[in-house]
JSON list of C-alpha atoms in Angstrom, two decimals:
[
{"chain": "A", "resi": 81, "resn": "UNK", "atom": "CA", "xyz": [27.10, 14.92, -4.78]},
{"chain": "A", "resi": 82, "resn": "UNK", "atom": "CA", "xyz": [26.73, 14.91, -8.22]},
{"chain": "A", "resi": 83, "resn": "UNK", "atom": "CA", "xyz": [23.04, 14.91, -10.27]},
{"chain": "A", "resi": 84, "resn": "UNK", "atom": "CA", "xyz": [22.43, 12.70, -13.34]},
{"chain": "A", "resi": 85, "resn": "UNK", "atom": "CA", "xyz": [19.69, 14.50, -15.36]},
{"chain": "A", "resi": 86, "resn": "UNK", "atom": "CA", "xyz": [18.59, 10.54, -15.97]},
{"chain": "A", "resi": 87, "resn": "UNK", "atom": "CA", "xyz": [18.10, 9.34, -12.90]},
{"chain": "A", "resi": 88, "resn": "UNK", "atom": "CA", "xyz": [14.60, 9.36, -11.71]},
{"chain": "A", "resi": 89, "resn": "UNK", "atom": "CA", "xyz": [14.73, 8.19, -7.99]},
{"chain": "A", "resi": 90, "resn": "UNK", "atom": "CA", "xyz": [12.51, 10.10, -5.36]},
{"chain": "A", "resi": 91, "resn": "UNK", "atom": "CA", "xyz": [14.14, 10.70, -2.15]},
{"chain": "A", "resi": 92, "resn": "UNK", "atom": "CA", "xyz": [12.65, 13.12, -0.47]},
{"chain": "A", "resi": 93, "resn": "UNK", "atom": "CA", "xyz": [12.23, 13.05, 3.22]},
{"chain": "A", "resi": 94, "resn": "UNK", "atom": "CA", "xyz": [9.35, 14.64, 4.66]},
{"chain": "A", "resi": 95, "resn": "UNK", "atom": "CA", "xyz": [8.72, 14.62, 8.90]},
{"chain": "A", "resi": 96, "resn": "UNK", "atom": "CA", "xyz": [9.70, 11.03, 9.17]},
{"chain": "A", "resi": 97, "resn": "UNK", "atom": "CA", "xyz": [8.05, 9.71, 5.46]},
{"chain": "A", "resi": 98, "resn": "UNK", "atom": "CA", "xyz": [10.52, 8.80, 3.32]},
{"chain": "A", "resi": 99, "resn": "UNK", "atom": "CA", "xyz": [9.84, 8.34, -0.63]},
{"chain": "A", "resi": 100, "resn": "UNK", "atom": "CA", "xyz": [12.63, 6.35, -1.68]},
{"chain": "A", "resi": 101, "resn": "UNK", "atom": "CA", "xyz": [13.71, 4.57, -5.52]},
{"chain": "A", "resi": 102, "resn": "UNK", "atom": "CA", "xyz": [10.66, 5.54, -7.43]},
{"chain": "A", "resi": 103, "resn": "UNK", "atom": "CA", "xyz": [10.32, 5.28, -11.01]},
{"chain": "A", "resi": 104, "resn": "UNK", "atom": "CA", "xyz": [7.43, 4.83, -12.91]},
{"chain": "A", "resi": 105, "resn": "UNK", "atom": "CA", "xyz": [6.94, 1.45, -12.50]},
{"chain": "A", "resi": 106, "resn": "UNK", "atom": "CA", "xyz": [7.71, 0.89, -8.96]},
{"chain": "A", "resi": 107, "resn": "UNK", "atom": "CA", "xyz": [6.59, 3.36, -6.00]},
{"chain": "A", "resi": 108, "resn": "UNK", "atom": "CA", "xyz": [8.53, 3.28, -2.49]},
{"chain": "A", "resi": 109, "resn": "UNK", "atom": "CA", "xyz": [7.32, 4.75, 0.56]},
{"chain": "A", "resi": 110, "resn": "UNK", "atom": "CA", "xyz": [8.93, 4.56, 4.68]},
{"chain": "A", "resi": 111, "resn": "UNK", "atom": "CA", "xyz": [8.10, 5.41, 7.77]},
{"chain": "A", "resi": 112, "resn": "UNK", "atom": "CA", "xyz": [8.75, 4.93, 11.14]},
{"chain": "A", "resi": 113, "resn": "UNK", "atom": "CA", "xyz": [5.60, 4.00, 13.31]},
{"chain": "A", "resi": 114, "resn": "UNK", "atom": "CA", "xyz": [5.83, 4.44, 17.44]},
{"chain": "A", "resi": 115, "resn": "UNK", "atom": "CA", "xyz": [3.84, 1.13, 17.84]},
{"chain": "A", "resi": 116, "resn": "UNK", "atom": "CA", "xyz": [5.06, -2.66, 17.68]},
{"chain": "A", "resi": 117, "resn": "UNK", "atom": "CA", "xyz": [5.25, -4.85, 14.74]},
{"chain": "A", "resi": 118, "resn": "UNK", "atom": "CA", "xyz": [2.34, -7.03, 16.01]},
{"chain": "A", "resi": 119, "resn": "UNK", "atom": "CA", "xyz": [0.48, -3.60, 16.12]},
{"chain": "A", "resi": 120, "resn": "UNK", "atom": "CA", "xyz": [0.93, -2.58, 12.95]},
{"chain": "A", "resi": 121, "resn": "UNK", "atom": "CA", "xyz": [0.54, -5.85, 11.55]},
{"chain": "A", "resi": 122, "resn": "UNK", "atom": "CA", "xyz": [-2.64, -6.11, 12.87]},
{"chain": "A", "resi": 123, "resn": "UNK", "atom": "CA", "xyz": [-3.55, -2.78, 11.57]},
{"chain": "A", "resi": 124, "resn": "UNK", "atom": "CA", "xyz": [-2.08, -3.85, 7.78]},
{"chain": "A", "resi": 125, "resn": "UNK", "atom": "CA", "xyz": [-4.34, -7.28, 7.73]},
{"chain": "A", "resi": 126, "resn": "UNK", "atom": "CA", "xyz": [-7.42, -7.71, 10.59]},
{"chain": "A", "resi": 127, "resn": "UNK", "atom": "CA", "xyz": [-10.86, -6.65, 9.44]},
{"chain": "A", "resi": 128, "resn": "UNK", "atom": "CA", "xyz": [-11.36, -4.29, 12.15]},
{"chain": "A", "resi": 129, "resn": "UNK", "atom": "CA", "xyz": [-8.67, -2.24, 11.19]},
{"chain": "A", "resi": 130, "resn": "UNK", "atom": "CA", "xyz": [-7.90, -2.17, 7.56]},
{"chain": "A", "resi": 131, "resn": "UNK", "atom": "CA", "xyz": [-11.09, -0.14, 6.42]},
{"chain": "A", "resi": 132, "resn": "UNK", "atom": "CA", "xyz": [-10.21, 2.04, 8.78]},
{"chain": "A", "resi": 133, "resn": "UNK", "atom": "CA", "xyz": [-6.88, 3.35, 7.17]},
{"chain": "A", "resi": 134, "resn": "UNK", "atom": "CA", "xyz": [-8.10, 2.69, 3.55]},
{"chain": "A", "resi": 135, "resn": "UNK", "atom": "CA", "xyz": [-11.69, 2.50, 3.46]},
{"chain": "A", "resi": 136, "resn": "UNK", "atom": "CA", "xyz": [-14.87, 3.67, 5.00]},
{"chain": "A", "resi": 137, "resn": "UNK", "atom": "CA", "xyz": [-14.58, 3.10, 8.44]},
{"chain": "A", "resi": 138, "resn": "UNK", "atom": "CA", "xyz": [-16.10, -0.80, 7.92]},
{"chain": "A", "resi": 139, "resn": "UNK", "atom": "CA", "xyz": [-14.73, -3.79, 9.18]},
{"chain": "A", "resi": 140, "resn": "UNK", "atom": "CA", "xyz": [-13.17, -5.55, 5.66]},
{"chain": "A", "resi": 141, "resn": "UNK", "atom": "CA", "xyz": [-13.54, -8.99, 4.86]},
{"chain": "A", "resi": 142, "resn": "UNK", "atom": "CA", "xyz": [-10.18, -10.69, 4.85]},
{"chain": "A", "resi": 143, "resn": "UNK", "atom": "CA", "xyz": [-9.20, -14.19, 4.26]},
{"chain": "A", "resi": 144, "resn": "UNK", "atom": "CA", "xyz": [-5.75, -14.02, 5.23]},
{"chain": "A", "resi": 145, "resn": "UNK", "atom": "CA", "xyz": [-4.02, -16.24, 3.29]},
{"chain": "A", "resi": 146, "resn": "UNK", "atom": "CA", "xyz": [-1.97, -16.87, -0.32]},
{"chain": "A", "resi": 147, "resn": "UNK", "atom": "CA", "xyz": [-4.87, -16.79, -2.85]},
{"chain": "A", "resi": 148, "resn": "UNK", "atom": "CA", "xyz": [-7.33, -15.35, 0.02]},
{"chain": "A", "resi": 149, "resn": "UNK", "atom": "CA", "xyz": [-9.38, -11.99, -1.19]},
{"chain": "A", "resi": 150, "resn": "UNK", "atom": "CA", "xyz": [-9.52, -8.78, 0.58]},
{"chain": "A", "resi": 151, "resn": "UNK", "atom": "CA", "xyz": [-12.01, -6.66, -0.17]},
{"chain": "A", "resi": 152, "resn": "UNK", "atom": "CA", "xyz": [-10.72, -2.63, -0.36]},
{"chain": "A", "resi": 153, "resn": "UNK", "atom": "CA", "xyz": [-13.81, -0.16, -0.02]},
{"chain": "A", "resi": 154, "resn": "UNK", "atom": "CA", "xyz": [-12.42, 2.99, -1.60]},
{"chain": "A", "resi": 155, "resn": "UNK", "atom": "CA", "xyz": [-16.06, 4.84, -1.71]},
{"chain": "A", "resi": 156, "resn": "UNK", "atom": "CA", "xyz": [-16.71, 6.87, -4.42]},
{"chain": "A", "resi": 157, "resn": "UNK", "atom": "CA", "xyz": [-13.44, 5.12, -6.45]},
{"chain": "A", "resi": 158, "resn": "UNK", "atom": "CA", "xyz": [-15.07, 1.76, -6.14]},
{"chain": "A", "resi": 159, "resn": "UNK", "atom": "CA", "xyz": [-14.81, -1.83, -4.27]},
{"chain": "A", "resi": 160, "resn": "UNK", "atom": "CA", "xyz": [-11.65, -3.96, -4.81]},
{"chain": "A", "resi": 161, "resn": "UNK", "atom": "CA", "xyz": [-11.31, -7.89, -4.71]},
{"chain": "A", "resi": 162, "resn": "UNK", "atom": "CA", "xyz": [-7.53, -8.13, -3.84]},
{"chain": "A", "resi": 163, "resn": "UNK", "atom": "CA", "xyz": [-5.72, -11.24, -4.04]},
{"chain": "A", "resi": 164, "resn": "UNK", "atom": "CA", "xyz": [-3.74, -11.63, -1.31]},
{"chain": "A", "resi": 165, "resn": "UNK", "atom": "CA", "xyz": [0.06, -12.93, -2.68]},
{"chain": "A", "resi": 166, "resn": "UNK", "atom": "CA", "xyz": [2.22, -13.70, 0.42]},
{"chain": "A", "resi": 167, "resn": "UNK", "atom": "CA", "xyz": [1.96, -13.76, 4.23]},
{"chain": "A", "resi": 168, "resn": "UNK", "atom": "CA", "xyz": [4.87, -13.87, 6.76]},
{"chain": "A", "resi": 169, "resn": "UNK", "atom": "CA", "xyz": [3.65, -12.68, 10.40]},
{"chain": "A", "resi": 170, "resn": "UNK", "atom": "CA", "xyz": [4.51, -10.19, 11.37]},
{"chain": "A", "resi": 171, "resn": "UNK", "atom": "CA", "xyz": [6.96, -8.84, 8.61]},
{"chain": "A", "resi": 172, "resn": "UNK", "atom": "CA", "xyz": [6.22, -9.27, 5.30]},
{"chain": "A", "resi": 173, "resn": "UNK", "atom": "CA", "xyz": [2.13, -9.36, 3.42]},
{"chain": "A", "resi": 174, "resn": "UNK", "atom": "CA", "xyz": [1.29, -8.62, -0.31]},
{"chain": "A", "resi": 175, "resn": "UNK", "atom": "CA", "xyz": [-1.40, -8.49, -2.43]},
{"chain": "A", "resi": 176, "resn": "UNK", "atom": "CA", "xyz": [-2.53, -7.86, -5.96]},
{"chain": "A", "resi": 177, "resn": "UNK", "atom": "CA", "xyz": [-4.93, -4.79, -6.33]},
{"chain": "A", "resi": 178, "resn": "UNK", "atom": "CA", "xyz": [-6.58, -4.02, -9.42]},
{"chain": "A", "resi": 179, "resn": "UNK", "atom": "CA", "xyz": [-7.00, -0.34, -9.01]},
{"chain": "A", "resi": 180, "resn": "UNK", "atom": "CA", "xyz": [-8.14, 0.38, -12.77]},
{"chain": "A", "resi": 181, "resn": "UNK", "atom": "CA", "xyz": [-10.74, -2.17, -13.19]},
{"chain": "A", "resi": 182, "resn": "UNK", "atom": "CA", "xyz": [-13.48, -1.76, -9.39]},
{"chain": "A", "resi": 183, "resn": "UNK", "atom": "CA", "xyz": [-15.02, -4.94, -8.70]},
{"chain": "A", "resi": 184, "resn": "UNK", "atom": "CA", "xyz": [-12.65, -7.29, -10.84]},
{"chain": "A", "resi": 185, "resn": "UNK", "atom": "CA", "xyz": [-11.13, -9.63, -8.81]},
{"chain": "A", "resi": 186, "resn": "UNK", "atom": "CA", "xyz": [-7.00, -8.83, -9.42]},
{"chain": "A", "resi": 187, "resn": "UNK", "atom": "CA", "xyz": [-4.54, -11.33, -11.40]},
{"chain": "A", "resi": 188, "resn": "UNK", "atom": "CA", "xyz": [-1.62, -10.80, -12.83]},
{"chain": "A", "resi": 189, "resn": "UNK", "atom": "CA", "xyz": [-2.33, -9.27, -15.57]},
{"chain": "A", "resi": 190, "resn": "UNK", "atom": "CA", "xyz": [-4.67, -5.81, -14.60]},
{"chain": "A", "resi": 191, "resn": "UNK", "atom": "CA", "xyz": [-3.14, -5.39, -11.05]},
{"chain": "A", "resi": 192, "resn": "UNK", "atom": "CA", "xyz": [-0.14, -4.03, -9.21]},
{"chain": "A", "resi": 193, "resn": "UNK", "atom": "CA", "xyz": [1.78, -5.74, -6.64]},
{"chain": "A", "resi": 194, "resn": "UNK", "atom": "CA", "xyz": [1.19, -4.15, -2.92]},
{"chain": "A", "resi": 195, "resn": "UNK", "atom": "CA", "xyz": [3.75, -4.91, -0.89]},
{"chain": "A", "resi": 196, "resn": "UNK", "atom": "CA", "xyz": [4.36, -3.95, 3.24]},
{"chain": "A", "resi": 197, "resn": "UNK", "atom": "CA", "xyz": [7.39, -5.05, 4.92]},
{"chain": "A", "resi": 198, "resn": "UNK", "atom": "CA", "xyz": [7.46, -4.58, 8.53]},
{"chain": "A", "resi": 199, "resn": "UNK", "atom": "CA", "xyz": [11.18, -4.19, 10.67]},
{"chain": "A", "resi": 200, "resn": "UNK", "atom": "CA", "xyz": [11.16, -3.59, 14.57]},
{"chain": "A", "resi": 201, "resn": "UNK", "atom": "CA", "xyz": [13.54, 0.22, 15.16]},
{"chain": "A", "resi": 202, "resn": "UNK", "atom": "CA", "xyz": [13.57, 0.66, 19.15]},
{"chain": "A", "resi": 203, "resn": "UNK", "atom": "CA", "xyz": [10.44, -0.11, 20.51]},
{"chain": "A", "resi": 204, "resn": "UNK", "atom": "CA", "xyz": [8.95, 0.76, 17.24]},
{"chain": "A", "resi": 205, "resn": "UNK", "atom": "CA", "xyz": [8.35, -0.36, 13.61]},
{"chain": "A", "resi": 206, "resn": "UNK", "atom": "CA", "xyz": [9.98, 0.81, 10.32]},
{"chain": "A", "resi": 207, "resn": "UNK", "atom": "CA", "xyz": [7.06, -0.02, 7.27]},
{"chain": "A", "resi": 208, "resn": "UNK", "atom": "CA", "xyz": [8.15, 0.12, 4.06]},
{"chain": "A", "resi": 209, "resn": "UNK", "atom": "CA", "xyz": [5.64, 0.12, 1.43]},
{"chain": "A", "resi": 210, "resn": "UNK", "atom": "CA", "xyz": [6.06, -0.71, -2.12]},
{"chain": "A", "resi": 211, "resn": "UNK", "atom": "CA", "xyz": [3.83, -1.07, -5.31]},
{"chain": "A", "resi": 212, "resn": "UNK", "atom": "CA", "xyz": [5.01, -2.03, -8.63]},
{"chain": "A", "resi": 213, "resn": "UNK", "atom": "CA", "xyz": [3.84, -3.32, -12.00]},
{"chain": "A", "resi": 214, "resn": "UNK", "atom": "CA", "xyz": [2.46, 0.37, -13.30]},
{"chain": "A", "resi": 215, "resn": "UNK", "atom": "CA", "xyz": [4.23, -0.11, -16.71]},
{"chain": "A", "resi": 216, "resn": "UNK", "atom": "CA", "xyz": [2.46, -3.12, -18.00]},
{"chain": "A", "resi": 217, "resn": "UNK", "atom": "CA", "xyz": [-0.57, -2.11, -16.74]},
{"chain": "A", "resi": 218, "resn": "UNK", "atom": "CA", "xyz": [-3.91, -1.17, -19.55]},
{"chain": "A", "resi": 219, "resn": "UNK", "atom": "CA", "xyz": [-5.33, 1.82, -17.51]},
{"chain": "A", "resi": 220, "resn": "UNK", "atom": "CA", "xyz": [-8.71, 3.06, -19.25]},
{"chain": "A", "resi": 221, "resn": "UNK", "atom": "CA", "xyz": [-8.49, 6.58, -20.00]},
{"chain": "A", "resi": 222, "resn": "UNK", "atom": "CA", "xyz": [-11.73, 7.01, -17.51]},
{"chain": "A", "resi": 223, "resn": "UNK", "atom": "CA", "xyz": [-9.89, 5.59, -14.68]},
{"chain": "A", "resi": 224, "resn": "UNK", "atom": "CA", "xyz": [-6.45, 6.97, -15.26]},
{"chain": "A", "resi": 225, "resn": "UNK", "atom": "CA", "xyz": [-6.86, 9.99, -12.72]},
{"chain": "A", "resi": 226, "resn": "UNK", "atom": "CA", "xyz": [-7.13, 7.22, -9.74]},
{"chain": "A", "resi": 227, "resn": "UNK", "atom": "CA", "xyz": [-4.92, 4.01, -10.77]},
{"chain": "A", "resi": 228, "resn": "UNK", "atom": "CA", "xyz": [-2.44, 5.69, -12.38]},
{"chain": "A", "resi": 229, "resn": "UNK", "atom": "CA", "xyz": [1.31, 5.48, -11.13]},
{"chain": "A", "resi": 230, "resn": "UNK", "atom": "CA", "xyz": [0.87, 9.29, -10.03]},
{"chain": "A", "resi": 231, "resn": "UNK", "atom": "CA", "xyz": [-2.16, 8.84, -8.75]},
{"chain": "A", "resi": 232, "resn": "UNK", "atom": "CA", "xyz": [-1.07, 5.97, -5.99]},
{"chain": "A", "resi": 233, "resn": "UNK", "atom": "CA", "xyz": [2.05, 7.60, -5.72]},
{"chain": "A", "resi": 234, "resn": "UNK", "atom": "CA", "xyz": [0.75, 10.80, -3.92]},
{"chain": "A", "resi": 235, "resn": "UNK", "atom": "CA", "xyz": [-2.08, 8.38, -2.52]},
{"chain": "A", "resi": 236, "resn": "UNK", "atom": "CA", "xyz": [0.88, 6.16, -0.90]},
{"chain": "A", "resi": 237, "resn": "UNK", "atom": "CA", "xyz": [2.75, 8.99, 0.69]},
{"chain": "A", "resi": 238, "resn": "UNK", "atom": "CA", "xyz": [-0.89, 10.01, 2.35]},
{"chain": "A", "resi": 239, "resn": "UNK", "atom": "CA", "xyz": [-1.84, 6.37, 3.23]},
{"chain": "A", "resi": 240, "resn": "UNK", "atom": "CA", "xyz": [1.75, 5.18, 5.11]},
{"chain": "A", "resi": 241, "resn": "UNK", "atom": "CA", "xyz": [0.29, 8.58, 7.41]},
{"chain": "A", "resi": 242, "resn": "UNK", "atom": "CA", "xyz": [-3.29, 7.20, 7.80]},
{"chain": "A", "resi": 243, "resn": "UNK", "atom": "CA", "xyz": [-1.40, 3.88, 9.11]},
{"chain": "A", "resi": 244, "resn": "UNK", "atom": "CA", "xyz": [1.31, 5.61, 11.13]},
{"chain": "A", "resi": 245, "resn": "UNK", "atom": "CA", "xyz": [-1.79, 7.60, 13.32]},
{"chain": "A", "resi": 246, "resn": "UNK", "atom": "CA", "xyz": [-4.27, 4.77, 12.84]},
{"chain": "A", "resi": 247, "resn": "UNK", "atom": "CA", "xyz": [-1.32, 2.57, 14.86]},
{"chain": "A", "resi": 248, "resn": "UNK", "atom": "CA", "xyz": [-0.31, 5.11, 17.52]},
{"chain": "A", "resi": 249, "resn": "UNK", "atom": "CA", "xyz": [-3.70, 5.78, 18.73]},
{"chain": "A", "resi": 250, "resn": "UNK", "atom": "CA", "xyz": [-4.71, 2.56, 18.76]},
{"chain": "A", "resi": 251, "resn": "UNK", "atom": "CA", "xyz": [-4.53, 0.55, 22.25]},
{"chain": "A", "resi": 252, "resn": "UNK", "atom": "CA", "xyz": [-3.71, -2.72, 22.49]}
]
């Protein structure tokens, strides 16, 4: 195998986390989950679970739908209004999240794209997370620590960890 100096694609493998194709744009992030789809999905969009992975602990409001809001409690980083994008039980849900602005509701224009696609391996579930958009984005210098691309990139490869445990413990 041969190395271009150029190329900028992450794939390193750690335990069964994969970080694959990012650049600074667009980060990537696998894993393999022992729990259903329908599990997981439930974990990625009900307001029981979600503030449990990311969040506080608290139940999130969620209106799960294209143009619905869900509201991301990231404590001391701030409260997030994301727009949800698309919807597909149980494979495939997006949303916009305006990481560098807390408490602005996210458009097109000062948000990402978050995006978790869900594929049943065994008796299991591959999710592949991916967020993109970083290079158009106008991050205040006061916020760049915790919506920059580096920032969610080492936040990503913690958070697809949060949901694989948050999944397998979890009884249906």
């Amino acid at each position: 195998m041969t190395t271009d100096p150029q190329d900028t694609t992450d794939t390193k493998s750690t335990s069964d986390t994969k970080n694959t194709s990012d650049t600074k744009d667009r980060i990537e992030r696998e894993i393999s989950i022992a729990a259903p789809v329908e599990r997981v999905w439930a974990v990625l969009t009900e307001p029981a679970h979600v503030g449990s992975w990311f969040g506080q602990g608290e139940p999130t409001p969620v209106d799960l739908r294209p143009g619905g809001i869900m509201h991301l409690d990231h404590g001391e980083y701030g409260q997030f209004p994301t727009v949800i994008v698309t919807v597909d039980p149980p494979r495939f849900f997006s949303y916009r999240w305006a990481s560098a602005h807390p408490g602005d509701v996210a458009t097109e224009h000062n948000s990402t794209l978050v995006e978790f696609t869900l594929t049943p391996e065994g008796d299991g579930t591959r999710l592949r997370v991916v967020e993109s958009g970083f290079a158009r984005l106008d991050i205040p210098e006061e916020r760049r620590k915790t919506a920059s691309y580096e920032s969610h990139s080492e936040g990503w490869s913690g958070q697809v960890e949060n949901i694989r445990q948050y999944a397998e413990r979890l009884t249906v």
